[in-house]
Amino acid sequence: MSKCPHCGGEIQFSVEKQKVHCNYCGADFDASELVQDTKKAKKVEDLSQKETLSGKSYLCSQCGATLLSFDETAVTFCSYCGSQNVLEDKLVVQTAPDFIIPFSKTQEECIANYKEAITNAWFCPNYMKSDLVVNRFRGIYMPYELYNLHFSGDCVNKGEKYADFKDDFIYYDQYDLHSEVDSTCNGISFDLLSKYYDEYSQSIPFDYKEAKPFNSNYLPGFYADCKDLDESVYDEKAIKIAENISRRHLMHNPVYMNYNCQDPKVPYQITERKTGLCPVYFTAIRDKDNKHLHYAIINGQTGKVCADLPVDFKKYLLFSILFAIPLFFFVNSLGIIFPSIINGFALFAAIAGTAIFLKQLIKCNEKEKRDKDIGYYSHKKDEKTSKEKTEKTKQAKGIIFLANFGIISMLILTGVLVISGKAFIKLYGLTGFHYVASFVMVVLLLWFFLFNFFANIKGRVQPDFQIFDNSFLVKIIPSVIIPTIIVILNPISDYYYYISSVISLSLILLSFYDLVKLQNKLASRPIPQLEKRGGDEHE
Amino acid sequence: MSKKLLLFLIMIAFLSVSFVFALEDNPHNETPVNLEEEDMLYKNSNNSYEARIVDHANLLTQNEKEKLLKEMIPLTDYGNILFFSTDATTEEYYAIHVYQSFYGTSTGSLFMIDAEHNKTSIFSEGKNKQIITNYKVYSIDKSLSSYMSQKNYYGCASHAFSKFNTLLSGGIVLEPLRYASSVFIALTLSFLLSFLFLLFKYKNKTNINQEELYDFHHTQGKVTVNKTGTRHDDGPYPYNHRY
């Protein structure tokens, strides 16, 4: 680490001035000039000698995360789990990365952006923008990898066209579609930390045009994390991203559509991989029950905020009640509030609530297992785990398909009933057709619920994945079954419809508490329990 | 536009179109109505609207007819008012046909008792139709069921016309169950829409396939096509294949 060439004091990078500043004599220096001067002072003959990255590492005794500090500032709490049990570990010296993007937004600017984001999230609890939370933001350099990809040459894709129909066979002619392509995709980046969620790093992209050659003078005043992933982990994904972008360009040419080539690709090659450090302001906020965390990350270059935003149920309740007032007048003015319509609406709302809950539950499960986090799984290096992961992902997708199929079937059936002209307006005038349709509707519903219920019991989905939360189950199933029974029985007295609707809608309203609870679970992370990295850190 | 959003819009359009088709059309029937037979008639001298009682089914006594006519007279301030009873088998939408046979499309209301099926019908035309809406008709109809079950036809008609008078004179017919249901529906819709809004607002927008994020350059020449071979699939009737 460089010292002040004037007074030999400790220097820090000043974000406001974008220069290295000496706290003792107040001098400012350009970071790159300081490196040259320092090397000259040391009489280093080869000025292109690669720098090293050295700092004091601090180890969190709770989650095992390490943080590098480059000045005398001690680390008093862990950024990843919020624990205050952080111990000074050892001096770490690493090969320096290729580039660095220095902080260009001050902590105050980023915190202001964060507070604005919290304010815009209407249902977010106020403690998320309290001083206790915002004072814990820490500027950390995260290790990233930057990919440059290129392809130049003859790009060949397969296509086919209908040719003939003969002897009960359909014949297709197959073609190779050749095109001279020169395509470059630079700047695809991924974080090289297994514990850093991929969705965060993808939510706050950096502008790599402002990247500078690595210079350790940008580090004092901030912290850094060490990479723990192999540099080739994201190769496939980088190529896939480039292919997705290039596909849109290839498809501009109608020849590909004419020859049924739905998925043309450019076979990119990775021309360059660079590792670097990118600036983020990072904090972890513990939940009230102390079992989960909310992360908030701010891009130190652009100021973009990415945060787990929980929902304050009281705010949500108040907003919903106020919003219900104009809706009440609107509903009243429609003039179609017949008892049968209310009953049908209760049924529809119950199905909609169930579909939302199921989708959220699956998302929650995927998030907790980190199925789509390539870095996390590659770090585990466990073949069985990766096979399990693929299997679980397929099952989760299967359940999503069933949930969608159930709700779509319901909507189609409802549409069929309405077309016949007797459902929404005059359900009491049911014909035989409607009894059959209602019966099929009930069978579909029961199948939808029972399949998932038995799937859970037989462990066809992973054993610890509960498809239905019990409290939600207790509320939503009666709210579906009761109106459906009334539709089929078609009682003469309207009071049956009113009673059924009131019971069903009351249960649905209560079930929204479970939905919000689940949304909060989705917006939080389990407290990391990371493996301690041991061994020689010298590279 | 994403596929999911497109599918959602198609379904909403489908349901909306279905709803429109579900609305009932006016009937076409040719059952004649005897316009000559009228039991009681009153003509309002100010606006020439009429109050008429046509009791084909002989459900009312003379005394009851006179009393009923007196109750119908104030309604002529707003339009024609017709009481009609029948004991013949009637097809659907007969009430519309009856009213239009007497008064065409002139403003007014009809209250009909079908003694054969023991049911009542209410029909309005013109300005009255905007006040005595479908739901009001349904609500009034439901309140007459006890009279009909007791075969108290005068009481039934009197109650109906009393409701007409309340509505046409600007009064409110209390429907507590309906308002309570509206509250529940509004709350449920509100909770549902608020939650959907929450999901939309809270989504961390990531799109790693966005071209703007990267330094992307692409040039492409003309596409040339070379045939490489042929393949075949089973046709629509695979069981007809000759082996």
mmCIF file of N, CA and C in Angstrom, chain A residues 120 123-124 160 168-187 202-203 205 241 244-245 248-250 253 268 307 309-310 316-317 319-320 324 328 332 335 337-339 342 360 418 426 494-495 498 505-506 519, chain B residues 11 15 18-19 22 24 135 138 142 177-179 181-184 186 188 190-192 194-195 197-199 201-202 204 206 208-209 211 213-236 240-242:
data_model
loop_
_atom_site.group_PDB
_atom_site.id
_atom_site.type_symbol
_atom_site.label_atom_id
_atom_site.label_comp_id
_atom_site.label_asym_id
_atom_site.label_seq_id
_atom_site.Cartn_x
_atom_site.Cartn_y
_atom_site.Cartn_z
ATOM 1 N N ASN A 120 -40.292 4.692 -1.718
ATOM 2 C CA ASN A 120 -41.137 4.326 -2.864
ATOM 3 C C ASN A 120 -41.795 2.970 -2.673
ATOM 4 N N PHE A 123 -45.084 -0.345 1.190
ATOM 5 C CA PHE A 123 -45.416 -1.232 2.302
ATOM 6 C C PHE A 123 -44.200 -1.614 3.135
ATOM 7 N N CYS A 124 -43.067 -0.989 2.845
ATOM 8 C CA CYS A 124 -41.843 -1.378 3.549
ATOM 9 C C CYS A 124 -41.864 -0.813 4.968
ATOM 10 N N GLU A 160 -35.501 -26.212 -41.641
ATOM 11 C CA GLU A 160 -36.217 -27.177 -42.474
ATOM 12 C C GLU A 160 -37.507 -26.548 -42.989
ATOM 13 N N ASP A 168 -49.056 -41.178 -46.277
ATOM 14 C CA ASP A 168 -49.260 -40.920 -44.843
ATOM 15 C C ASP A 168 -47.989 -40.529 -44.115
ATOM 16 N N PHE A 169 -47.008 -40.032 -44.824
ATOM 17 C CA PHE A 169 -45.823 -39.454 -44.202
ATOM 18 C C PHE A 169 -45.727 -37.999 -44.621
ATOM 19 N N ILE A 170 -45.263 -37.172 -43.688
ATOM 20 C CA ILE A 170 -45.008 -35.765 -44.007
ATOM 21 C C ILE A 170 -43.503 -35.614 -44.191
ATOM 22 N N TYR A 171 -43.092 -35.088 -45.329
ATOM 23 C CA TYR A 171 -41.666 -34.952 -45.636
ATOM 24 C C TYR A 171 -41.202 -33.515 -45.441
ATOM 25 N N TYR A 172 -40.031 -33.395 -44.831
ATOM 26 C CA TYR A 172 -39.432 -32.070 -44.621
ATOM 27 C C TYR A 172 -38.047 -32.064 -45.247
ATOM 28 N N ASP A 173 -37.740 -30.996 -45.988
ATOM 29 C CA ASP A 173 -36.378 -30.823 -46.501
ATOM 30 C C ASP A 173 -35.547 -30.112 -45.447
ATOM 31 N N GLN A 174 -34.343 -30.600 -45.245
ATOM 32 C CA GLN A 174 -33.472 -30.004 -44.224
ATOM 33 C C GLN A 174 -32.406 -29.156 -44.893
ATOM 34 N N TYR A 175 -32.089 -28.056 -44.239
ATOM 35 C CA TYR A 175 -31.163 -27.089 -44.837
ATOM 36 C C TYR A 175 -30.125 -26.638 -43.824
ATOM 37 N N ASP A 176 -28.973 -26.216 -44.374
ATOM 38 C CA ASP A 176 -27.992 -25.469 -43.576
ATOM 39 C C ASP A 176 -28.101 -24.012 -43.999
ATOM 40 N N LEU A 177 -28.255 -23.140 -43.004
ATOM 41 C CA LEU A 177 -28.361 -21.704 -43.283
ATOM 42 C C LEU A 177 -27.022 -21.058 -42.938
ATOM 43 N N HIS A 178 -26.337 -20.592 -43.976
ATOM 44 C CA HIS A 178 -25.003 -20.006 -43.771
ATOM 45 C C HIS A 178 -25.098 -18.500 -43.785
ATOM 46 N N SER A 179 -24.310 -17.888 -42.911
ATOM 47 C CA SER A 179 -24.264 -16.434 -42.901
ATOM 48 C C SER A 179 -22.907 -15.985 -42.377
ATOM 49 N N GLU A 180 -22.304 -15.005 -43.058
ATOM 50 C CA GLU A 180 -21.036 -14.450 -42.579
ATOM 51 C C GLU A 180 -21.345 -13.491 -41.436
ATOM 52 N N VAL A 181 -20.851 -13.823 -40.269
ATOM 53 C CA VAL A 181 -21.179 -13.026 -39.074
ATOM 54 C C VAL A 181 -19.894 -12.544 -38.430
ATOM 55 N N ASP A 182 -19.915 -11.303 -38.018
ATOM 56 C CA ASP A 182 -18.823 -10.771 -37.205
ATOM 57 C C ASP A 182 -19.476 -10.153 -35.974
ATOM 58 N N SER A 183 -19.341 -10.819 -34.850
ATOM 59 C CA SER A 183 -20.100 -10.400 -33.678
ATOM 60 C C SER A 183 -19.209 -10.372 -32.447
ATOM 61 N N THR A 184 -19.332 -9.299 -31.692
ATOM 62 C CA THR A 184 -18.549 -9.147 -30.458
ATOM 63 C C THR A 184 -19.493 -8.805 -29.317
ATOM 64 N N CYS A 185 -19.264 -9.443 -28.194
ATOM 65 C CA CYS A 185 -20.048 -9.105 -27.000
ATOM 66 C C CYS A 185 -19.076 -8.990 -25.835
ATOM 67 N N ASN A 186 -18.835 -7.759 -25.424
ATOM 68 C CA ASN A 186 -17.889 -7.529 -24.332
ATOM 69 C C ASN A 186 -18.616 -7.031 -23.097
ATOM 70 N N GLY A 187 -18.062 -7.345 -21.975
ATOM 71 C CA GLY A 187 -18.577 -6.776 -20.733
ATOM 72 C C GLY A 187 -19.579 -7.633 -19.987
ATOM 73 N N GLN A 202 -26.682 -9.343 -10.641
ATOM 74 C CA GLN A 202 -27.305 -9.062 -11.930
ATOM 75 C C GLN A 202 -28.253 -7.864 -11.873
ATOM 76 N N SER A 203 -28.661 -7.494 -10.652
ATOM 77 C CA SER A 203 -29.585 -6.354 -10.535
ATOM 78 C C SER A 203 -28.860 -5.023 -10.557
ATOM 79 N N PRO A 205 -25.924 -3.765 -12.492
ATOM 80 C CA PRO A 205 -24.832 -3.892 -13.464
ATOM 81 C C PRO A 205 -23.893 -2.686 -13.407
ATOM 82 N N ILE A 241 -25.685 -15.978 -22.695
ATOM 83 C CA ILE A 241 -26.192 -14.598 -22.733
ATOM 84 C C ILE A 241 -25.890 -13.973 -24.082
ATOM 85 N N ASN A 244 -28.203 -15.370 -26.657
ATOM 86 C CA ASN A 244 -29.569 -14.822 -26.565
ATOM 87 C C ASN A 244 -29.665 -13.459 -27.220
ATOM 88 N N ILE A 245 -28.636 -12.635 -27.000
ATOM 89 C CA ILE A 245 -28.669 -11.290 -27.583
ATOM 90 C C ILE A 245 -28.540 -11.384 -29.096
ATOM 91 N N ARG A 248 -31.650 -12.361 -31.342
ATOM 92 C CA ARG A 248 -32.601 -11.302 -31.731
ATOM 93 C C ARG A 248 -32.144 -10.619 -33.024
ATOM 94 N N HIS A 249 -30.829 -10.462 -33.162
ATOM 95 C CA HIS A 249 -30.311 -9.838 -34.378
ATOM 96 C C HIS A 249 -30.434 -10.773 -35.564
ATOM 97 N N LEU A 250 -30.130 -12.053 -35.342
ATOM 98 C CA LEU A 250 -30.237 -13.012 -36.450
ATOM 99 C C LEU A 250 -31.671 -13.102 -36.941
ATOM 100 N N ASN A 253 -33.530 -11.287 -39.841
ATOM 101 C CA ASN A 253 -33.527 -11.797 -41.205
ATOM 102 C C ASN A 253 -34.653 -12.821 -41.331
ATOM 103 N N TYR A 268 -20.194 -18.372 -30.179
ATOM 104 C CA TYR A 268 -19.177 -17.475 -29.611
ATOM 105 C C TYR A 268 -18.042 -18.259 -28.968
ATOM 106 N N ALA A 307 -32.504 -4.306 -3.093
ATOM 107 C CA ALA A 307 -32.689 -4.644 -1.677
ATOM 108 C C ALA A 307 -33.824 -5.635 -1.510
ATOM 109 N N LEU A 309 -36.991 -6.312 0.198
ATOM 110 C CA LEU A 309 -37.942 -5.392 0.832
ATOM 111 C C LEU A 309 -39.057 -6.177 1.512
ATOM 112 N N PRO A 310 -39.088 -6.206 2.815
ATOM 113 C CA PRO A 310 -40.189 -6.894 3.493
ATOM 114 C C PRO A 310 -41.449 -6.028 3.454
ATOM 115 N N TYR A 316 -49.942 -2.535 4.712
ATOM 116 C CA TYR A 316 -50.672 -3.203 3.634
ATOM 117 C C TYR A 316 -52.168 -3.213 3.929
ATOM 118 N N LEU A 317 -52.499 -3.486 5.188
ATOM 119 C CA LEU A 317 -53.909 -3.539 5.607
ATOM 120 C C LEU A 317 -54.560 -2.166 5.447
ATOM 121 N N PHE A 319 -53.635 0.362 3.536
ATOM 122 C CA PHE A 319 -53.752 0.717 2.121
ATOM 123 C C PHE A 319 -54.930 -0.012 1.486
ATOM 124 N N SER A 320 -55.067 -1.297 1.801
ATOM 125 C CA SER A 320 -56.142 -2.093 1.191
ATOM 126 C C SER A 320 -57.515 -1.582 1.631
ATOM 127 N N ALA A 324 -60.296 0.028 -0.746
ATOM 128 C CA ALA A 324 -61.604 -0.636 -0.848
ATOM 129 C C ALA A 324 -62.755 0.366 -0.918
ATOM 130 N N PHE A 328 -65.766 -0.005 -3.437
ATOM 131 C CA PHE A 328 -67.118 -0.289 -2.962
ATOM 132 C C PHE A 328 -68.142 0.470 -3.813
ATOM 133 N N ASN A 332 -70.844 -1.209 -6.351
ATOM 134 C CA ASN A 332 -72.274 -0.921 -6.156
ATOM 135 C C ASN A 332 -72.926 -0.373 -7.408
ATOM 136 N N GLY A 335 -74.432 -2.765 -10.570
ATOM 137 C CA GLY A 335 -75.818 -3.248 -10.673
ATOM 138 C C GLY A 335 -75.941 -4.713 -11.011
ATOM 139 N N ILE A 337 -74.805 -7.173 -8.709
ATOM 140 C CA ILE A 337 -74.409 -7.918 -7.513
ATOM 141 C C ILE A 337 -75.548 -8.841 -7.101
ATOM 142 N N PHE A 338 -75.751 -9.886 -7.881
ATOM 143 C CA PHE A 338 -76.710 -10.912 -7.510
ATOM 144 C C PHE A 338 -76.025 -11.900 -6.586
ATOM 145 N N PRO A 339 -76.793 -12.592 -5.762
ATOM 146 C CA PRO A 339 -76.167 -13.552 -4.833
ATOM 147 C C PRO A 339 -75.314 -14.590 -5.542
ATOM 148 N N ILE A 342 -71.994 -13.102 -6.464
ATOM 149 C CA ILE A 342 -71.105 -12.964 -5.293
ATOM 150 C C ILE A 342 -70.468 -14.310 -4.976
ATOM 151 N N GLN A 360 -45.720 -18.350 -5.204
ATOM 152 C CA GLN A 360 -44.803 -17.703 -4.267
ATOM 153 C C GLN A 360 -44.044 -18.742 -3.460
ATOM 154 N N VAL A 418 -70.147 -18.961 -19.147
ATOM 155 C CA VAL A 418 -70.651 -17.614 -19.446
ATOM 156 C C VAL A 418 -71.192 -17.554 -20.869
ATOM 157 N N LYS A 426 -77.703 -15.670 -14.459
ATOM 158 C CA LYS A 426 -78.811 -16.402 -13.816
ATOM 159 C C LYS A 426 -78.373 -17.828 -13.490
ATOM 160 N N ASP A 494 -81.881 -17.164 -1.413
ATOM 161 C CA ASP A 494 -80.637 -16.409 -1.611
ATOM 162 C C ASP A 494 -79.751 -16.431 -0.380
ATOM 163 N N TYR A 495 -80.343 -16.728 0.769
ATOM 164 C CA TYR A 495 -79.548 -16.663 2.001
ATOM 165 C C TYR A 495 -78.394 -17.679 1.983
ATOM 166 N N TYR A 498 -75.660 -15.974 0.169
ATOM 167 C CA TYR A 498 -75.039 -14.916 0.966
ATOM 168 C C TYR A 498 -74.149 -15.501 2.061
ATOM 169 N N LEU A 505 -65.464 -15.429 1.577
ATOM 170 C CA LEU A 505 -64.689 -14.191 1.445
ATOM 171 C C LEU A 505 -63.971 -13.837 2.743
ATOM 172 N N SER A 506 -64.589 -14.141 3.876
ATOM 173 C CA SER A 506 -63.906 -13.873 5.159
ATOM 174 C C SER A 506 -62.641 -14.709 5.262
ATOM 175 N N GLN A 519 -44.559 -13.599 1.429
ATOM 176 C CA GLN A 519 -43.813 -12.590 0.678
ATOM 177 C C GLN A 519 -42.621 -12.113 1.503
ATOM 178 N N MET B 11 -56.898 -14.183 -22.387
ATOM 179 C CA MET B 11 -57.913 -14.780 -21.521
ATOM 180 C C MET B 11 -58.910 -13.735 -21.041
ATOM 181 N N LEU B 15 -62.907 -13.792 -21.836
ATOM 182 C CA LEU B 15 -63.963 -13.738 -20.823
ATOM 183 C C LEU B 15 -64.864 -12.529 -21.051
ATOM 184 N N SER B 18 -67.135 -13.284 -23.878
ATOM 185 C CA SER B 18 -68.125 -14.256 -23.417
ATOM 186 C C SER B 18 -69.210 -13.569 -22.622
ATOM 187 N N PHE B 19 -68.811 -12.634 -21.796
ATOM 188 C CA PHE B 19 -69.772 -11.914 -20.959
ATOM 189 C C PHE B 19 -70.761 -11.151 -21.826
ATOM 190 N N ALA B 22 -73.260 -13.295 -23.281
ATOM 191 C CA ALA B 22 -74.173 -13.870 -22.298
ATOM 192 C C ALA B 22 -75.381 -12.989 -22.045
ATOM 193 N N GLU B 24 -78.741 -11.106 -22.524
ATOM 194 C CA GLU B 24 -79.918 -11.606 -23.237
ATOM 195 C C GLU B 24 -80.355 -10.642 -24.322
ATOM 196 N N TYR B 135 -81.073 -5.032 -11.254
ATOM 197 C CA TYR B 135 -80.927 -5.476 -9.863
ATOM 198 C C TYR B 135 -82.113 -5.069 -9.024
ATOM 199 N N TYR B 138 -84.802 -7.477 -9.704
ATOM 200 C CA TYR B 138 -84.510 -8.738 -9.005
ATOM 201 C C TYR B 138 -84.851 -8.602 -7.526
ATOM 202 N N LYS B 142 -87.815 -10.603 -5.506
ATOM 203 C CA LYS B 142 -87.559 -11.479 -4.360
ATOM 204 C C LYS B 142 -88.472 -11.130 -3.192
ATOM 205 N N LEU B 177 -78.264 -6.674 2.602
ATOM 206 C CA LEU B 177 -77.413 -7.807 2.232
ATOM 207 C C LEU B 177 -76.549 -7.463 1.019
ATOM 208 N N ARG B 178 -77.149 -6.714 0.131
ATOM 209 C CA ARG B 178 -76.384 -6.342 -1.061
ATOM 210 C C ARG B 178 -75.216 -5.443 -0.695
ATOM 211 N N TYR B 179 -75.470 -4.469 0.194
ATOM 212 C CA TYR B 179 -74.384 -3.571 0.585
ATOM 213 C C TYR B 179 -73.296 -4.335 1.332
ATOM 214 N N SER B 181 -72.562 -7.450 0.967
ATOM 215 C CA SER B 181 -71.822 -8.231 -0.028
ATOM 216 C C SER B 181 -70.865 -7.338 -0.797
ATOM 217 N N SER B 182 -71.307 -6.148 -1.130
ATOM 218 C CA SER B 182 -70.435 -5.214 -1.857
ATOM 219 C C SER B 182 -69.206 -4.879 -1.038
ATOM 220 N N VAL B 183 -69.385 -4.748 0.276
ATOM 221 C CA VAL B 183 -68.241 -4.462 1.147
ATOM 222 C C VAL B 183 -67.228 -5.596 1.066
ATOM 223 N N PHE B 184 -67.729 -6.829 1.162
ATOM 224 C CA PHE B 184 -66.810 -7.972 1.108
ATOM 225 C C PHE B 184 -66.110 -8.064 -0.238
ATOM 226 N N ALA B 186 -65.563 -5.620 -2.344
ATOM 227 C CA ALA B 186 -64.608 -4.509 -2.475
ATOM 228 C C ALA B 186 -63.341 -4.798 -1.671
ATOM 229 N N THR B 188 -62.120 -7.749 -0.786
ATOM 230 C CA THR B 188 -61.354 -8.845 -1.403
ATOM 231 C C THR B 188 -60.623 -8.369 -2.643
ATOM 232 N N SER B 190 -59.755 -5.367 -3.273
ATOM 233 C CA SER B 190 -58.718 -4.432 -2.840
ATOM 234 C C SER B 190 -57.480 -5.167 -2.341
ATOM 235 N N PHE B 191 -57.691 -6.187 -1.508
ATOM 236 C CA PHE B 191 -56.563 -6.964 -0.991
ATOM 237 C C PHE B 191 -55.818 -7.637 -2.139
ATOM 238 N N LEU B 192 -56.578 -8.190 -3.059
ATOM 239 C CA LEU B 192 -55.978 -8.920 -4.193
ATOM 240 C C LEU B 192 -55.180 -7.970 -5.075
ATOM 241 N N SER B 194 -54.038 -5.000 -4.307
ATOM 242 C CA SER B 194 -52.896 -4.452 -3.551
ATOM 243 C C SER B 194 -51.751 -5.444 -3.535
ATOM 244 N N PHE B 195 -52.080 -6.706 -3.381
ATOM 245 C CA PHE B 195 -51.015 -7.703 -3.341
ATOM 246 C C PHE B 195 -50.339 -7.830 -4.693
ATOM 247 N N PHE B 197 -50.125 -5.497 -6.873
ATOM 248 C CA PHE B 197 -49.343 -4.269 -7.011
ATOM 249 C C PHE B 197 -48.024 -4.393 -6.250
ATOM 250 N N LEU B 198 -48.111 -4.973 -5.082
ATOM 251 C CA LEU B 198 -46.922 -5.189 -4.241
ATOM 252 C C LEU B 198 -45.923 -6.081 -4.972
ATOM 253 N N LEU B 199 -46.418 -7.161 -5.563
ATOM 254 C CA LEU B 199 -45.536 -8.092 -6.275
ATOM 255 C C LEU B 199 -44.841 -7.381 -7.426
ATOM 256 N N LYS B 201 -44.313 -4.080 -7.760
ATOM 257 C CA LYS B 201 -43.437 -2.987 -7.322
ATOM 258 C C LYS B 201 -42.159 -3.517 -6.661
ATOM 259 N N TYR B 202 -42.266 -4.652 -5.998
ATOM 260 C CA TYR B 202 -41.145 -5.154 -5.218
ATOM 261 C C TYR B 202 -40.189 -5.999 -6.026
ATOM 262 N N ASN B 204 -37.221 -6.990 -8.056
ATOM 263 C CA ASN B 204 -35.934 -6.442 -8.461
ATOM 264 C C ASN B 204 -35.764 -6.719 -9.939
ATOM 265 N N THR B 206 -34.232 -7.490 -13.087
ATOM 266 C CA THR B 206 -32.951 -7.923 -13.631
ATOM 267 C C THR B 206 -33.210 -8.466 -15.015
ATOM 268 N N ILE B 208 -30.468 -9.942 -17.539
ATOM 269 C CA ILE B 208 -29.075 -10.041 -17.952
ATOM 270 C C ILE B 208 -28.954 -10.192 -19.458
ATOM 271 N N ASN B 209 -30.102 -10.396 -20.134
ATOM 272 C CA ASN B 209 -30.050 -10.489 -21.590
ATOM 273 C C ASN B 209 -30.250 -9.136 -22.264
ATOM 274 N N GLU B 211 -29.301 -6.000 -24.067
ATOM 275 C CA GLU B 211 -28.153 -5.663 -24.914
ATOM 276 C C GLU B 211 -27.457 -4.392 -24.441
ATOM 277 N N LEU B 213 -26.636 -3.453 -21.646
ATOM 278 C CA LEU B 213 -25.666 -3.619 -20.564
ATOM 279 C C LEU B 213 -24.257 -3.907 -21.081
ATOM 280 N N TYR B 214 -24.168 -4.351 -22.300
ATOM 281 C CA TYR B 214 -22.882 -4.833 -22.806
ATOM 282 C C TYR B 214 -22.434 -4.016 -23.998
ATOM 283 N N ASP B 215 -21.188 -4.255 -24.362
ATOM 284 C CA ASP B 215 -20.619 -3.639 -25.555
ATOM 285 C C ASP B 215 -20.807 -4.650 -26.686
ATOM 286 N N PHE B 216 -21.901 -4.495 -27.421
ATOM 287 C CA PHE B 216 -22.287 -5.521 -28.381
ATOM 288 C C PHE B 216 -22.254 -4.957 -29.789
ATOM 289 N N HIS B 217 -21.558 -5.665 -30.664
ATOM 290 C CA HIS B 217 -21.523 -5.282 -32.078
ATOM 291 C C HIS B 217 -21.820 -6.507 -32.909
ATOM 292 N N HIS B 218 -22.618 -6.321 -33.931
ATOM 293 C CA HIS B 218 -23.023 -7.488 -34.723
ATOM 294 C C HIS B 218 -23.220 -7.067 -36.153
ATOM 295 N N THR B 219 -22.491 -7.718 -37.048
ATOM 296 C CA THR B 219 -22.755 -7.512 -38.477
ATOM 297 C C THR B 219 -22.990 -8.872 -39.102
ATOM 298 N N GLN B 220 -23.909 -8.882 -40.034
ATOM 299 C CA GLN B 220 -24.313 -10.169 -40.600
ATOM 300 C C GLN B 220 -24.482 -10.022 -42.097
ATOM 301 N N GLY B 221 -23.929 -10.969 -42.823
ATOM 302 C CA GLY B 221 -24.068 -10.946 -44.275
ATOM 303 C C GLY B 221 -25.346 -11.627 -44.721
ATOM 304 N N LYS B 222 -25.444 -11.816 -46.017
ATOM 305 C CA LYS B 222 -26.645 -12.452 -46.577
ATOM 306 C C LYS B 222 -26.690 -13.924 -46.168
ATOM 307 N N VAL B 223 -27.877 -14.433 -45.971
ATOM 308 C CA VAL B 223 -28.024 -15.838 -45.571
ATOM 309 C C VAL B 223 -28.162 -16.692 -46.821
ATOM 310 N N THR B 224 -27.276 -17.673 -46.952
ATOM 311 C CA THR B 224 -27.404 -18.605 -48.078
ATOM 312 C C THR B 224 -27.876 -19.945 -47.549
ATOM 313 N N VAL B 225 -28.637 -20.623 -48.400
ATOM 314 C CA VAL B 225 -29.317 -21.840 -47.949
ATOM 315 C C VAL B 225 -28.841 -23.018 -48.784
ATOM 316 N N ASN B 226 -28.399 -24.085 -48.102
ATOM 317 C CA ASN B 226 -27.998 -25.315 -48.797
ATOM 318 C C ASN B 226 -28.817 -26.471 -48.270
ATOM 319 N N LYS B 227 -29.390 -27.210 -49.203
ATOM 320 C CA LYS B 227 -30.181 -28.367 -48.768
ATOM 321 C C LYS B 227 -29.238 -29.489 -48.369
ATOM 322 N N THR B 228 -29.539 -30.122 -47.225
ATOM 323 C CA THR B 228 -28.648 -31.170 -46.729
ATOM 324 C C THR B 228 -29.313 -32.539 -46.711
ATOM 325 N N GLY B 229 -30.618 -32.571 -46.711
ATOM 326 C CA GLY B 229 -31.268 -33.877 -46.649
ATOM 327 C C GLY B 229 -32.768 -33.747 -46.490
ATOM 328 N N THR B 230 -33.397 -34.881 -46.195
ATOM 329 C CA THR B 230 -34.847 -34.912 -46.012
ATOM 330 C C THR B 230 -35.164 -35.819 -44.827
ATOM 331 N N ARG B 231 -36.209 -35.463 -44.109
ATOM 332 C CA ARG B 231 -36.673 -36.367 -43.050
ATOM 333 C C ARG B 231 -38.186 -36.468 -43.169
ATOM 334 N N HIS B 232 -38.718 -37.469 -42.481
ATOM 335 C CA HIS B 232 -40.176 -37.574 -42.523
ATOM 336 C C HIS B 232 -40.734 -37.856 -41.129
ATOM 337 N N ASP B 233 -41.997 -37.465 -40.973
ATOM 338 C CA ASP B 233 -42.751 -37.714 -39.738
ATOM 339 C C ASP B 233 -44.022 -38.472 -40.080
ATOM 340 N N ASP B 234 -44.613 -39.107 -39.073
ATOM 341 C CA ASP B 234 -45.912 -39.760 -39.310
ATOM 342 C C ASP B 234 -46.949 -38.721 -39.665
ATOM 343 N N GLY B 235 -47.828 -39.082 -40.599
ATOM 344 C CA GLY B 235 -48.916 -38.188 -40.975
ATOM 345 C C GLY B 235 -50.041 -38.223 -39.945
ATOM 346 N N PRO B 236 -51.170 -37.565 -40.240
ATOM 347 C CA PRO B 236 -52.266 -37.515 -39.266
ATOM 348 C C PRO B 236 -52.926 -38.863 -39.037
ATOM 349 N N ASN B 240 -52.630 -45.992 -41.067
ATOM 350 C CA ASN B 240 -52.835 -46.397 -42.460
ATOM 351 C C ASN B 240 -51.532 -46.736 -43.179
ATOM 352 N N HIS B 241 -50.434 -46.663 -42.459
ATOM 353 C CA HIS B 241 -49.154 -46.929 -43.137
ATOM 354 C C HIS B 241 -49.090 -48.349 -43.652
ATOM 355 N N ARG B 242 -48.507 -48.452 -44.820
ATOM 356 C CA ARG B 242 -48.283 -49.790 -45.362
ATOM 357 C C ARG B 242 -46.897 -50.226 -44.988
#
